[in-house]
Amino acid sequence: MLRLFVAIDLTEELRQRLAGLAGGVPGARWTESDNLHLTLRFIGEVPEDQAMDIDAALAEIRAPAFPLTLDGVGVYGSARRARVLWAGVERSEALAHLQAKVESALVRCGLPAEERKFSPHITLARLKDAPADRIGRFLSDRGLFRAGPMSVEHVTLYRSHLGNGGAVYEALREYPLAES
Ligand code: 3AM
């Protein structure tokens, strides 16, 4: 079985900018700079033959390259039980269009449709018992964060290896987007 997800890679420049946001929140486990990405679709565990179907279906996606701008920071979970700190992305029709194409390609491969609405974000940190006041300060201090635009020219199929030291992400294949 392979644990897979589809994501947009970020440029070194944007990853450095995002890594620069880290700090100041006790109980936060910050994403390593190399692991920062924008997940389009978490696939989960699939057998190898289905992984090959997924690869073929993703290779058939035709969508244009587009600019992506990072915009703002936020938190998932309630104020008392915040789970994830994230960076947001500026609203983008092209991103929504690409995500819909990835979703329909995966459903054609027999995966169950994603029930949750696509909420594009980059996970900056996972939180455990982080004090609400420090989260509040992080959000207000970093509220004006913006970076980019970068040009999104491919999507990537990742394999996630779960281990004691956290997940290790292995890029299996890149699928180019059309020059726009
Ligand atoms: O890119 P982020 O960090 O938001 O949280 C996991 C990570 O998302 C998510 O897939 C990405 C790559 O691991 N993920 C992991 N398990 C998941 C699950 N069961 C999941 N998303 C949805 N359902």
PDB file of C-alpha atoms and ligand atoms in Angstrom:
ATOM      1  CA  MET A   1       0.000   0.000   0.000  1.00  0.00           C
ATOM      2  CA  LEU A   2       1.083   3.553  -0.691  1.00  0.00           C
ATOM      3  CA  ARG A   3      -0.046   6.603   1.225  1.00  0.00           C
ATOM      4  CA  LEU A   4      -0.471   9.340  -1.366  1.00  0.00           C
ATOM      5  CA  PHE A   5      -1.471  12.957  -1.772  1.00  0.00           C
ATOM      6  CA  VAL A   6      -1.398  15.542  -4.551  1.00  0.00           C
ATOM      7  CA  ALA A   7       0.146  18.931  -3.862  1.00  0.00           C
ATOM      8  CA  ILE A   8       1.545  22.115  -5.303  1.00  0.00           C
ATOM      9  CA  ASP A   9       5.233  22.599  -4.589  1.00  0.00           C
ATOM     10  CA  LEU A  10       6.358  26.012  -3.450  1.00  0.00           C
ATOM     11  CA  THR A  11       9.444  27.819  -4.652  1.00  0.00           C
ATOM     12  CA  GLU A  12      12.474  27.995  -2.411  1.00  0.00           C
ATOM     13  CA  GLU A  13      11.812  31.707  -2.006  1.00  0.00           C
ATOM     14  CA  LEU A  14       8.264  31.172  -0.733  1.00  0.00           C
ATOM     15  CA  ARG A  15       9.311  28.320   1.530  1.00  0.00           C
ATOM     16  CA  GLN A  16      11.940  30.579   3.061  1.00  0.00           C
ATOM     17  CA  ARG A  17       9.353  33.316   3.609  1.00  0.00           C
ATOM     18  CA  LEU A  18       7.006  30.808   5.250  1.00  0.00           C
ATOM     19  CA  ALA A  19       9.783  29.335   7.388  1.00  0.00           C
ATOM     20  CA  GLY A  20      10.434  32.885   8.573  1.00  0.00           C
ATOM     21  CA  LEU A  21       6.984  32.938  10.182  1.00  0.00           C
ATOM     22  CA  ALA A  22       7.881  30.133  12.595  1.00  0.00           C
ATOM     23  CA  GLY A  23       8.317  30.764  16.284  1.00  0.00           C
ATOM     24  CA  GLY A  24       6.656  32.305  19.280  1.00  0.00           C
ATOM     25  CA  VAL A  25       4.000  29.656  19.929  1.00  0.00           C
ATOM     26  CA  PRO A  26       4.721  27.099  22.686  1.00  0.00           C
ATOM     27  CA  GLY A  27       3.416  23.638  21.781  1.00  0.00           C
ATOM     28  CA  ALA A  28       3.804  24.208  18.032  1.00  0.00           C
ATOM     29  CA  ARG A  29       5.536  21.643  15.822  1.00  0.00           C
ATOM     30  CA  TRP A  30       6.640  23.673  12.802  1.00  0.00           C
ATOM     31  CA  THR A  31       6.666  22.126   9.333  1.00  0.00           C
ATOM     32  CA  GLU A  32      10.211  21.765   8.039  1.00  0.00           C
ATOM     33  CA  SER A  33      10.872  24.189   5.228  1.00  0.00           C
ATOM     34  CA  ASP A  34      11.411  21.363   2.681  1.00  0.00           C
ATOM     35  CA  ASN A  35       8.008  19.901   3.564  1.00  0.00           C
ATOM     36  CA  LEU A  36       5.972  23.076   3.023  1.00  0.00           C
ATOM     37  CA  HIS A  37       3.428  22.527   0.244  1.00  0.00           C
ATOM     38  CA  LEU A  38      -0.175  23.239  -0.695  1.00  0.00           C
ATOM     39  CA  THR A  39      -2.209  20.021  -0.590  1.00  0.00           C
ATOM     40  CA  LEU A  40      -4.751  19.710  -3.414  1.00  0.00           C
ATOM     41  CA  ARG A  41      -6.076  16.314  -2.378  1.00  0.00           C
ATOM     42  CA  PHE A  42      -5.186  13.793   0.313  1.00  0.00           C
ATOM     43  CA  ILE A  43      -5.614  10.326  -1.211  1.00  0.00           C
ATOM     44  CA  GLY A  44      -4.624   8.004   1.622  1.00  0.00           C
ATOM     45  CA  GLU A  45      -3.552   4.374   1.395  1.00  0.00           C
ATOM     46  CA  VAL A  46      -4.042   2.746  -1.984  1.00  0.00           C
ATOM     47  CA  PRO A  47      -2.751  -0.503  -3.477  1.00  0.00           C
ATOM     48  CA  GLU A  48       0.027  -0.265  -6.063  1.00  0.00           C
ATOM     49  CA  ASP A  49      -2.171  -0.995  -9.077  1.00  0.00           C
ATOM     50  CA  GLN A  50      -4.550   1.795  -8.114  1.00  0.00           C
ATOM     51  CA  ALA A  51      -1.546   4.089  -7.627  1.00  0.00           C
ATOM     52  CA  MET A  52      -0.620   3.385 -11.237  1.00  0.00           C
ATOM     53  CA  ASP A  53      -4.155   4.291 -12.366  1.00  0.00           C
ATOM     54  CA  ILE A  54      -3.914   7.490 -10.350  1.00  0.00           C
ATOM     55  CA  ASP A  55      -0.602   8.334 -11.986  1.00  0.00           C
ATOM     56  CA  ALA A  56      -2.091   7.801 -15.457  1.00  0.00           C
ATOM     57  CA  ALA A  57      -5.184   9.884 -14.645  1.00  0.00           C
ATOM     58  CA  LEU A  58      -3.131  12.771 -13.261  1.00  0.00           C
ATOM     59  CA  ALA A  59      -0.931  12.686 -16.365  1.00  0.00           C
ATOM     60  CA  GLU A  60      -4.022  13.364 -18.483  1.00  0.00           C
ATOM     61  CA  ILE A  61      -5.002  16.556 -16.700  1.00  0.00           C
ATOM     62  CA  ARG A  62      -4.858  19.597 -18.947  1.00  0.00           C
ATOM     63  CA  ALA A  63      -4.820  22.881 -17.071  1.00  0.00           C
ATOM     64  CA  PRO A  64      -2.904  26.128 -17.471  1.00  0.00           C
ATOM     65  CA  ALA A  65      -0.041  27.341 -15.320  1.00  0.00           C
ATOM     66  CA  PHE A  66      -1.116  30.216 -13.063  1.00  0.00           C
ATOM     67  CA  PRO A  67       0.198  32.671 -10.472  1.00  0.00           C
ATOM     68  CA  LEU A  68      -0.161  31.882  -6.781  1.00  0.00           C
ATOM     69  CA  THR A  69       0.104  34.485  -4.033  1.00  0.00           C
ATOM     70  CA  LEU A  70       0.254  33.661  -0.343  1.00  0.00           C
ATOM     71  CA  ASP A  71      -1.977  35.821   1.788  1.00  0.00           C
ATOM     72  CA  GLY A  72      -2.482  35.890   5.529  1.00  0.00           C
ATOM     73  CA  VAL A  73      -2.338  33.330   8.299  1.00  0.00           C
ATOM     74  CA  GLY A  74      -5.027  31.510  10.223  1.00  0.00           C
ATOM     75  CA  VAL A  75      -5.848  28.659  12.537  1.00  0.00           C
ATOM     76  CA  TYR A  76      -7.958  25.511  12.296  1.00  0.00           C
ATOM     77  CA  GLY A  77      -9.776  24.338  15.372  1.00  0.00           C
ATOM     78  CA  SER A  78     -11.374  26.370  18.117  1.00  0.00           C
ATOM     79  CA  ALA A  79      -9.585  29.109  20.034  1.00  0.00           C
ATOM     80  CA  ARG A  80      -9.172  26.759  23.008  1.00  0.00           C
ATOM     81  CA  ARG A  81      -8.203  23.751  20.934  1.00  0.00           C
ATOM     82  CA  ALA A  82      -6.308  25.102  17.971  1.00  0.00           C
ATOM     83  CA  ARG A  83      -4.871  22.267  15.889  1.00  0.00           C
ATOM     84  CA  VAL A  84      -3.150  23.808  12.895  1.00  0.00           C
ATOM     85  CA  LEU A  85      -1.566  27.137  12.049  1.00  0.00           C
ATOM     86  CA  TRP A  86      -1.670  27.841   8.346  1.00  0.00           C
ATOM     87  CA  ALA A  87      -0.815  30.376   5.686  1.00  0.00           C
ATOM     88  CA  GLY A  88      -3.568  31.232   3.243  1.00  0.00           C
ATOM     89  CA  VAL A  89      -3.530  31.828  -0.473  1.00  0.00           C
ATOM     90  CA  GLU A  90      -5.154  34.616  -2.427  1.00  0.00           C
ATOM     91  CA  ARG A  91      -8.445  33.582  -4.012  1.00  0.00           C
ATOM     92  CA  SER A  92      -7.738  32.054  -7.418  1.00  0.00           C
ATOM     93  CA  GLU A  93     -10.151  30.689 -10.006  1.00  0.00           C
ATOM     94  CA  ALA A  94      -7.263  28.868 -11.663  1.00  0.00           C
ATOM     95  CA  LEU A  95      -6.396  27.091  -8.413  1.00  0.00           C
ATOM     96  CA  ALA A  96     -10.032  26.067  -7.865  1.00  0.00           C
ATOM     97  CA  HIS A  97     -10.198  24.859 -11.467  1.00  0.00           C
ATOM     98  CA  LEU A  98      -7.026  22.781 -11.069  1.00  0.00           C
ATOM     99  CA  GLN A  99      -8.233  21.282  -7.807  1.00  0.00           C
ATOM    100  CA  ALA A 100     -11.562  20.318  -9.419  1.00  0.00           C
ATOM    101  CA  LYS A 101      -9.693  18.601 -12.260  1.00  0.00           C
ATOM    102  CA  VAL A 102      -7.538  16.659  -9.810  1.00  0.00           C
ATOM    103  CA  GLU A 103     -10.635  15.688  -7.837  1.00  0.00           C
ATOM    104  CA  SER A 104     -12.535  14.415 -10.878  1.00  0.00           C
ATOM    105  CA  ALA A 105      -9.479  12.502 -12.136  1.00  0.00           C
ATOM    106  CA  LEU A 106      -9.242  10.733  -8.771  1.00  0.00           C
ATOM    107  CA  VAL A 107     -12.945   9.940  -8.621  1.00  0.00           C
ATOM    108  CA  ARG A 108     -12.607   8.369 -12.078  1.00  0.00           C
ATOM    109  CA  CYS A 109      -9.923   6.137 -10.548  1.00  0.00           C
ATOM    110  CA  GLY A 110     -12.474   4.820  -8.068  1.00  0.00           C
ATOM    111  CA  LEU A 111     -11.619   6.968  -5.052  1.00  0.00           C
ATOM    112  CA  PRO A 112     -14.526   8.237  -2.961  1.00  0.00           C
ATOM    113  CA  ALA A 113     -15.372  11.885  -3.641  1.00  0.00           C
ATOM    114  CA  GLU A 114     -13.928  14.372  -1.140  1.00  0.00           C
ATOM    115  CA  GLU A 115     -16.832  15.541   0.986  1.00  0.00           C
ATOM    116  CA  ARG A 116     -15.134  18.564   2.463  1.00  0.00           C
ATOM    117  CA  LYS A 117     -14.952  21.849   0.616  1.00  0.00           C
ATOM    118  CA  PHE A 118     -11.474  22.643  -0.692  1.00  0.00           C
ATOM    119  CA  SER A 119      -9.851  25.073   1.699  1.00  0.00           C
ATOM    120  CA  PRO A 120      -6.432  25.909   0.248  1.00  0.00           C
ATOM    121  CA  HIS A 121      -3.766  26.444   2.895  1.00  0.00           C
ATOM    122  CA  ILE A 122      -0.189  25.662   3.756  1.00  0.00           C
ATOM    123  CA  THR A 123       0.260  23.982   7.115  1.00  0.00           C
ATOM    124  CA  LEU A 124       2.822  25.956   9.090  1.00  0.00           C
ATOM    125  CA  ALA A 125       2.561  24.095  12.376  1.00  0.00           C
ATOM    126  CA  ARG A 126       0.583  21.473  14.225  1.00  0.00           C
ATOM    127  CA  LEU A 127      -0.380  22.496  17.723  1.00  0.00           C
ATOM    128  CA  LYS A 128      -0.693  20.714  21.002  1.00  0.00           C
ATOM    129  CA  ASP A 129      -1.922  22.604  24.045  1.00  0.00           C
ATOM    130  CA  ALA A 130      -0.806  25.938  22.605  1.00  0.00           C
ATOM    131  CA  PRO A 131      -1.854  28.894  24.801  1.00  0.00           C
ATOM    132  CA  ALA A 132      -4.673  30.886  23.182  1.00  0.00           C
ATOM    133  CA  ASP A 133      -3.044  34.243  23.909  1.00  0.00           C
ATOM    134  CA  ARG A 134       0.150  33.240  22.095  1.00  0.00           C
ATOM    135  CA  ILE A 135      -1.843  32.001  19.110  1.00  0.00           C
ATOM    136  CA  GLY A 136      -3.744  35.285  19.110  1.00  0.00           C
ATOM    137  CA  ARG A 137      -0.479  37.212  19.131  1.00  0.00           C
ATOM    138  CA  PHE A 138       0.930  35.094  16.300  1.00  0.00           C
ATOM    139  CA  LEU A 139      -2.160  35.776  14.191  1.00  0.00           C
ATOM    140  CA  SER A 140      -2.116  39.510  14.797  1.00  0.00           C
ATOM    141  CA  ASP A 141       1.675  39.872  14.366  1.00  0.00           C
ATOM    142  CA  ARG A 142       1.661  37.916  11.077  1.00  0.00           C
ATOM    143  CA  GLY A 143      -1.729  39.049   9.802  1.00  0.00           C
ATOM    144  CA  LEU A 144      -0.288  41.130   6.968  1.00  0.00           C
ATOM    145  CA  PHE A 145       1.873  38.301   5.636  1.00  0.00           C
ATOM    146  CA  ARG A 146       1.960  38.174   1.839  1.00  0.00           C
ATOM    147  CA  ALA A 147       4.403  36.454  -0.498  1.00  0.00           C
ATOM    148  CA  GLY A 148       4.644  35.814  -4.194  1.00  0.00           C
ATOM    149  CA  PRO A 149       3.322  35.564  -6.731  1.00  0.00           C
ATOM    150  CA  MET A 150       5.019  32.387  -7.871  1.00  0.00           C
ATOM    151  CA  SER A 151       4.137  30.620 -11.098  1.00  0.00           C
ATOM    152  CA  VAL A 152       2.556  27.188 -10.519  1.00  0.00           C
ATOM    153  CA  GLU A 153       3.875  25.101 -13.393  1.00  0.00           C
ATOM    154  CA  HIS A 154       3.296  21.563 -12.201  1.00  0.00           C
ATOM    155  CA  VAL A 155       1.473  19.491  -9.605  1.00  0.00           C
ATOM    156  CA  THR A 156       3.184  16.686  -7.711  1.00  0.00           C
ATOM    157  CA  LEU A 157       2.088  13.253  -6.561  1.00  0.00           C
ATOM    158  CA  TYR A 158       3.626  12.608  -3.153  1.00  0.00           C
ATOM    159  CA  ARG A 159       4.092   9.501  -1.127  1.00  0.00           C
ATOM    160  CA  SER A 160       3.984  10.013   2.620  1.00  0.00           C
ATOM    161  CA  HIS A 161       6.134   7.741   4.770  1.00  0.00           C
ATOM    162  CA  LEU A 162       4.921   7.798   8.344  1.00  0.00           C
ATOM    163  CA  GLY A 163       7.644   7.400  10.917  1.00  0.00           C
ATOM    164  CA  ASN A 164       8.532   8.253  14.465  1.00  0.00           C
ATOM    165  CA  GLY A 165      10.208  11.478  13.464  1.00  0.00           C
ATOM    166  CA  GLY A 166       7.064  12.650  11.605  1.00  0.00           C
ATOM    167  CA  ALA A 167       6.019  12.065   8.012  1.00  0.00           C
ATOM    168  CA  VAL A 168       8.613  12.085   5.239  1.00  0.00           C
ATOM    169  CA  TYR A 169       7.279  13.188   1.868  1.00  0.00           C
ATOM    170  CA  GLU A 170       8.673  11.626  -1.300  1.00  0.00           C
ATOM    171  CA  ALA A 171       7.833  13.272  -4.630  1.00  0.00           C
ATOM    172  CA  LEU A 172       6.906  10.420  -6.979  1.00  0.00           C
ATOM    173  CA  ARG A 173       6.025  12.325 -10.117  1.00  0.00           C
ATOM    174  CA  GLU A 174       5.474  15.858 -11.424  1.00  0.00           C
ATOM    175  CA  TYR A 175       2.710  16.637 -13.923  1.00  0.00           C
ATOM    176  CA  PRO A 176       3.354  19.791 -15.941  1.00  0.00           C
ATOM    177  CA  LEU A 177       0.695  22.436 -16.463  1.00  0.00           C
ATOM    178  CA  ALA A 178       0.376  24.102 -19.833  1.00  0.00           C
ATOM    179  CA  GLU A 179       2.238  27.359 -20.424  1.00  0.00           C
ATOM    180  CA  SER A 180      -0.217  30.197 -20.275  1.00  0.00           C
TER     181      SER A 180
HETATM  182  O1  3AM B   1      -0.895  19.804   3.606  1.00  0.00           O
HETATM  183  P1  3AM B   1      -1.498  19.591   4.936  1.00  0.00           P
HETATM  184  O2  3AM B   1      -0.511  19.574   6.043  1.00  0.00           O
HETATM  185  O3  3AM B   1      -2.660  20.463   5.199  1.00  0.00           O
HETATM  186  O4  3AM B   1      -2.754  16.821   7.071  1.00  0.00           O
HETATM  187  C1  3AM B   1      -2.165  16.086   6.011  1.00  0.00           C
HETATM  188  C2  3AM B   1      -1.396  16.968   5.068  1.00  0.00           C
HETATM  189  O5  3AM B   1      -2.135  18.147   4.873  1.00  0.00           O
HETATM  190  C3  3AM B   1      -3.245  15.571   5.117  1.00  0.00           C
HETATM  191  O6  3AM B   1      -2.594  15.329   3.887  1.00  0.00           O
HETATM  192  C4  3AM B   1      -1.468  16.180   3.779  1.00  0.00           C
HETATM  193  C5  3AM B   1      -0.255  15.363   3.511  1.00  0.00           C
HETATM  194  O7  3AM B   1      -0.067  14.421   4.519  1.00  0.00           O
HETATM  195  N1  3AM B   1      -3.859  14.378   5.649  1.00  0.00           N
HETATM  196  C6  3AM B   1      -3.260  13.374   6.308  1.00  0.00           C
HETATM  197  N2  3AM B   1      -4.157  12.448   6.655  1.00  0.00           N
HETATM  198  C7  3AM B   1      -5.361  12.881   6.220  1.00  0.00           C
HETATM  199  C8  3AM B   1      -6.687  12.370   6.266  1.00  0.00           C
HETATM  200  N3  3AM B   1      -6.969  11.204   6.838  1.00  0.00           N
HETATM  201  C9  3AM B   1      -5.173  14.129   5.576  1.00  0.00           C
HETATM  202  N4  3AM B   1      -6.168  14.818   5.027  1.00  0.00           N
HETATM  203  C10 3AM B   1      -7.387  14.276   5.111  1.00  0.00           C
HETATM  204  N5  3AM B   1      -7.662  13.087   5.691  1.00  0.00           N
END
